[in-house]
Amino acid sequence: MLFCLVYQMGKTVIKIKERILKILNLLQKLYPNAQTELCFRNPYELLVAVVLSAQCTDKRVNKVTSTFFPQFPDFQSLAAASEDEIFHIIKSISYPNNKARHLKKAATMIVEEFHGELPKDTDKLQKLPGVGRKTAHVLASVLWKQPKLAVDTHVFRVSARLGMTKGAKTPLQAEMQLTKYIPPDMIADAHHWLILHGRYICLARKPKCNQCGLVDLCVWYLKNKQHFQ
């Protein structure tokens, strides 16, 4: 709430909005073709890939799903599979036991309650086992371009460092602050821009500030630039 109160005073609302838009415009130039790095062809495959990607690299997920999808090509086949069968294929993924259980239960629920179709409503998506707010927002924004911002560790870190959020302690707080000022038609792309920047440039432990095109706007860099000179 502090962020909202501070930036609703006088002309400061305009300043923070302009700052965020300037950052997003620069990110768009840096990542003009930004999209998820998970390989998928339909809503079913993206759901599986996103569930598997929790605390796991996209590269590893893509390697596993290349074997997974031929064996379980849709919700019906996944719902009919046993947890052991699913586990055997995804065992190289982090937390395979939990993810095998979630995938089977989610597929079963989709077949039985949603007529085999992934629901587009994010509240309904969050009823699926293994699908939280972040995953639901990824699905809604990637598949249907809904203005839903998924705040993962990269989005949370990068937006804080750049001064796009202030004092956010949770992903939900960061989401509320960001969506207050990011235009709805930019939200889906902004998610990818921030993720890619955090994945390849604004690293958690050793950010590559010498390769970053946003240092002039980066609050974190301005406080720590002596370490990069």
Coordinates of C-alpha atoms in Angstrom, one line a residue:
M1 CA 0.0 0.0 0.0
L2 CA 2.9 2.4 0.7
F3 CA 3.9 2.3 -3.0
C4 CA 0.3 3.2 -4.1
L5 CA 0.0 6.0 -1.5
V6 CA 3.3 7.6 -2.3
Y7 CA 2.9 7.5 -6.1
Q8 CA -0.7 8.9 -5.9
M9 CA 0.6 12.2 -4.6
G10 CA 0.6 15.1 -7.0
K11 CA 2.4 14.5 -10.3
T12 CA 4.2 11.5 -9.0
V13 CA 1.6 9.1 -10.5
I14 CA 2.6 10.4 -13.9
K15 CA 6.3 10.0 -13.1
I16 CA 6.2 6.4 -12.1
K17 CA 3.9 5.5 -15.0
E18 CA 6.2 7.2 -17.4
R19 CA 9.2 5.4 -15.8
I20 CA 7.6 2.0 -16.2
L21 CA 6.6 2.7 -19.8
K22 CA 10.1 3.8 -20.6
I23 CA 11.6 0.6 -19.2
L24 CA 9.1 -1.5 -21.0
N25 CA 9.8 0.2 -24.3
L26 CA 13.5 -0.5 -23.8
L27 CA 12.8 -4.1 -22.9
Q28 CA 10.7 -4.5 -26.0
K29 CA 13.6 -3.3 -28.2
L30 CA 16.0 -5.7 -26.4
Y31 CA 13.6 -8.7 -26.7
P32 CA 11.4 -7.9 -29.8
N33 CA 10.3 -11.5 -30.3
A34 CA 9.9 -12.4 -26.6
Q35 CA 7.9 -15.5 -25.9
T36 CA 7.9 -18.5 -23.6
E37 CA 10.9 -20.8 -24.1
L38 CA 8.8 -23.9 -23.2
C39 CA 8.0 -26.0 -26.3
F40 CA 4.3 -26.6 -26.7
R41 CA 1.6 -26.9 -29.5
N42 CA -1.7 -26.6 -27.6
P43 CA -3.2 -25.7 -24.2
Y44 CA -2.7 -29.3 -22.9
E45 CA 1.0 -29.3 -23.7
L46 CA 1.6 -25.8 -22.1
L47 CA -0.2 -26.8 -18.9
V48 CA 2.0 -29.9 -18.6
A49 CA 5.1 -27.9 -19.4
V50 CA 4.4 -25.1 -17.0
V51 CA 3.6 -27.5 -14.1
L52 CA 6.9 -29.3 -14.8
S53 CA 8.8 -26.1 -15.0
A54 CA 8.4 -25.1 -11.3
Q55 CA 11.9 -24.9 -9.9
C56 CA 13.3 -26.5 -13.0
T57 CA 14.9 -25.1 -16.2
D58 CA 12.9 -24.8 -19.4
K59 CA 15.7 -26.7 -21.2
R60 CA 15.2 -29.7 -18.9
V61 CA 11.5 -29.5 -19.2
N62 CA 11.7 -29.4 -23.0
K63 CA 13.9 -32.5 -23.0
V64 CA 11.4 -34.4 -20.9
T65 CA 8.3 -33.3 -22.7
S66 CA 9.8 -34.5 -26.0
T67 CA 9.3 -38.0 -24.6
F68 CA 6.3 -37.2 -22.5
F69 CA 3.9 -35.9 -25.2
P70 CA 4.2 -38.8 -27.6
Q71 CA 3.2 -41.1 -24.8
F72 CA 0.5 -38.9 -23.3
P73 CA -0.7 -36.7 -26.1
D74 CA -3.8 -35.3 -24.5
F75 CA -5.8 -34.9 -21.2
Q76 CA -7.6 -38.2 -21.7
S77 CA -4.5 -40.3 -22.0
L78 CA -2.8 -38.5 -19.1
A79 CA -5.9 -39.1 -16.9
A80 CA -5.8 -42.8 -17.8
A81 CA -2.1 -43.1 -16.9
S82 CA -0.9 -44.2 -13.5
E83 CA 1.2 -42.0 -11.3
D84 CA 4.1 -44.5 -11.7
E85 CA 3.9 -44.3 -15.5
I86 CA 4.1 -40.5 -15.3
F87 CA 6.8 -40.5 -12.7
H88 CA 9.0 -42.8 -14.8
I89 CA 9.1 -40.2 -17.6
I90 CA 9.5 -37.1 -15.5
K91 CA 11.8 -38.5 -12.8
S92 CA 14.7 -36.2 -13.9
I93 CA 12.5 -33.2 -13.2
S94 CA 12.5 -31.5 -9.7
Y95 CA 9.8 -32.9 -7.3
P96 CA 8.7 -35.7 -9.7
N97 CA 6.4 -37.4 -7.2
N98 CA 4.4 -34.3 -6.5
K99 CA 4.2 -33.3 -10.2
A100 CA 3.2 -36.8 -11.3
R101 CA 0.3 -36.7 -8.8
H102 CA -0.7 -33.2 -9.8
L103 CA -0.6 -33.9 -13.5
K104 CA -2.8 -37.0 -13.2
K105 CA -5.3 -35.3 -10.9
A106 CA -5.4 -32.1 -13.0
A107 CA -6.0 -34.1 -16.2
T108 CA -8.7 -36.2 -14.5
M109 CA -10.5 -33.0 -13.3
I110 CA -10.3 -31.4 -16.7
V111 CA -11.8 -34.5 -18.4
E112 CA -14.5 -35.0 -15.8
E113 CA -15.5 -31.4 -14.9
F114 CA -14.4 -29.3 -17.9
H115 CA -15.3 -31.7 -20.7
G116 CA -11.7 -32.2 -21.7
E117 CA -11.0 -28.5 -22.3
L118 CA -8.6 -26.3 -20.4
P119 CA -10.7 -23.5 -18.8
K120 CA -9.8 -20.0 -19.8
D121 CA -11.0 -18.4 -16.5
T122 CA -8.0 -18.0 -14.1
D123 CA -10.1 -18.8 -11.0
K124 CA -11.2 -22.1 -12.5
L125 CA -7.6 -22.8 -13.5
Q126 CA -6.5 -22.4 -10.0
K127 CA -8.8 -25.2 -8.9
L128 CA -6.6 -27.6 -10.8
P129 CA -4.1 -29.5 -8.7
G130 CA -0.6 -28.0 -9.1
V131 CA -1.9 -24.8 -10.6
G132 CA -1.5 -21.7 -8.5
R133 CA -1.9 -18.0 -9.4
K134 CA 1.4 -17.8 -11.2
T135 CA 0.7 -20.8 -13.4
A136 CA -2.8 -19.8 -14.1
H137 CA -1.7 -16.4 -15.2
V138 CA 1.0 -17.9 -17.5
L139 CA -1.6 -20.0 -19.2
A140 CA -4.1 -17.2 -19.6
S141 CA -1.6 -14.7 -20.9
V142 CA 0.4 -17.0 -23.2
L143 CA -2.6 -19.0 -24.6
W144 CA -5.2 -16.3 -24.8
K145 CA -3.4 -13.0 -24.4
Q146 CA -5.4 -12.1 -21.3
P147 CA -4.0 -9.2 -19.3
K148 CA -2.8 -11.4 -16.4
L149 CA 0.7 -10.9 -15.1
A150 CA 2.6 -14.0 -13.8
V151 CA 5.2 -12.9 -11.2
D152 CA 7.9 -15.5 -11.0
T153 CA 11.3 -15.0 -9.3
H154 CA 12.7 -13.2 -12.3
V155 CA 9.8 -10.8 -12.7
F156 CA 9.9 -10.1 -8.9
R157 CA 13.6 -9.5 -8.8
V158 CA 14.0 -7.4 -12.0
S159 CA 11.0 -5.2 -11.4
A160 CA 12.3 -4.4 -7.9
R161 CA 15.8 -3.6 -9.0
L162 CA 14.5 -1.4 -11.8
G163 CA 12.3 0.5 -9.4
M164 CA 9.1 -0.6 -11.1
T165 CA 7.9 -1.9 -7.7
K166 CA 8.6 -0.5 -4.2
G167 CA 8.6 -2.5 -1.0
A168 CA 6.8 -5.5 -2.4
K169 CA 7.3 -8.5 -0.1
T170 CA 5.3 -11.0 -2.1
P171 CA 4.6 -11.8 -5.8
L172 CA 1.0 -10.7 -5.3
Q173 CA 2.1 -7.3 -4.0
A174 CA 4.5 -6.9 -6.9
E175 CA 1.7 -8.0 -9.4
M176 CA -0.7 -5.4 -8.0
Q177 CA 1.8 -2.6 -8.2
L178 CA 2.9 -3.5 -11.8
T179 CA -0.6 -4.0 -13.2
K180 CA -1.6 -0.6 -11.8
Y181 CA 0.6 1.1 -14.3
I182 CA 1.3 -1.4 -17.1
P183 CA -1.2 -1.0 -20.0
P184 CA -3.4 -4.1 -20.3
D185 CA -2.3 -4.7 -23.9
M186 CA 1.4 -4.9 -22.7
I187 CA 1.0 -7.1 -19.7
A188 CA 1.4 -10.5 -21.5
D189 CA 4.5 -9.3 -23.3
A190 CA 5.9 -7.5 -20.2
H191 CA 6.0 -10.9 -18.4
H192 CA 8.3 -12.4 -21.1
W193 CA 10.5 -9.2 -21.3
L194 CA 11.1 -9.2 -17.6
I195 CA 11.7 -13.0 -17.4
L196 CA 14.2 -13.0 -20.3
H197 CA 16.1 -10.0 -18.8
G198 CA 16.3 -11.7 -15.5
R199 CA 17.3 -15.1 -17.0
Y200 CA 20.1 -13.7 -19.2
I201 CA 21.2 -10.3 -17.9
C202 CA 19.8 -9.4 -14.5
L203 CA 21.0 -12.5 -12.8
A204 CA 20.2 -13.1 -9.1
R205 CA 23.8 -13.4 -7.8
K206 CA 26.0 -11.7 -10.4
P207 CA 23.9 -9.4 -12.6
K208 CA 25.6 -8.5 -15.9
C209 CA 25.2 -4.8 -15.5
N210 CA 28.0 -4.1 -18.0
Q211 CA 25.8 -5.7 -20.6
C212 CA 22.6 -4.1 -19.6
G213 CA 20.9 -1.4 -21.6
L214 CA 18.8 -0.3 -18.6
V215 CA 21.4 0.8 -16.1
D216 CA 20.5 4.5 -16.4
L217 CA 17.0 3.6 -15.1
C218 CA 18.1 0.9 -12.6
V219 CA 17.7 1.9 -9.0
W220 CA 19.7 -1.1 -7.8
Y221 CA 22.6 -0.3 -10.2
L222 CA 22.7 3.4 -9.2
K223 CA 23.2 2.2 -5.6
N224 CA 25.8 -0.4 -6.4
K225 CA 27.5 0.9 -9.5
Q226 CA 30.8 1.4 -7.7
H227 CA 31.2 -2.4 -7.7
F228 CA 30.9 -2.5 -11.5
Q229 CA 33.5 0.2 -12.4

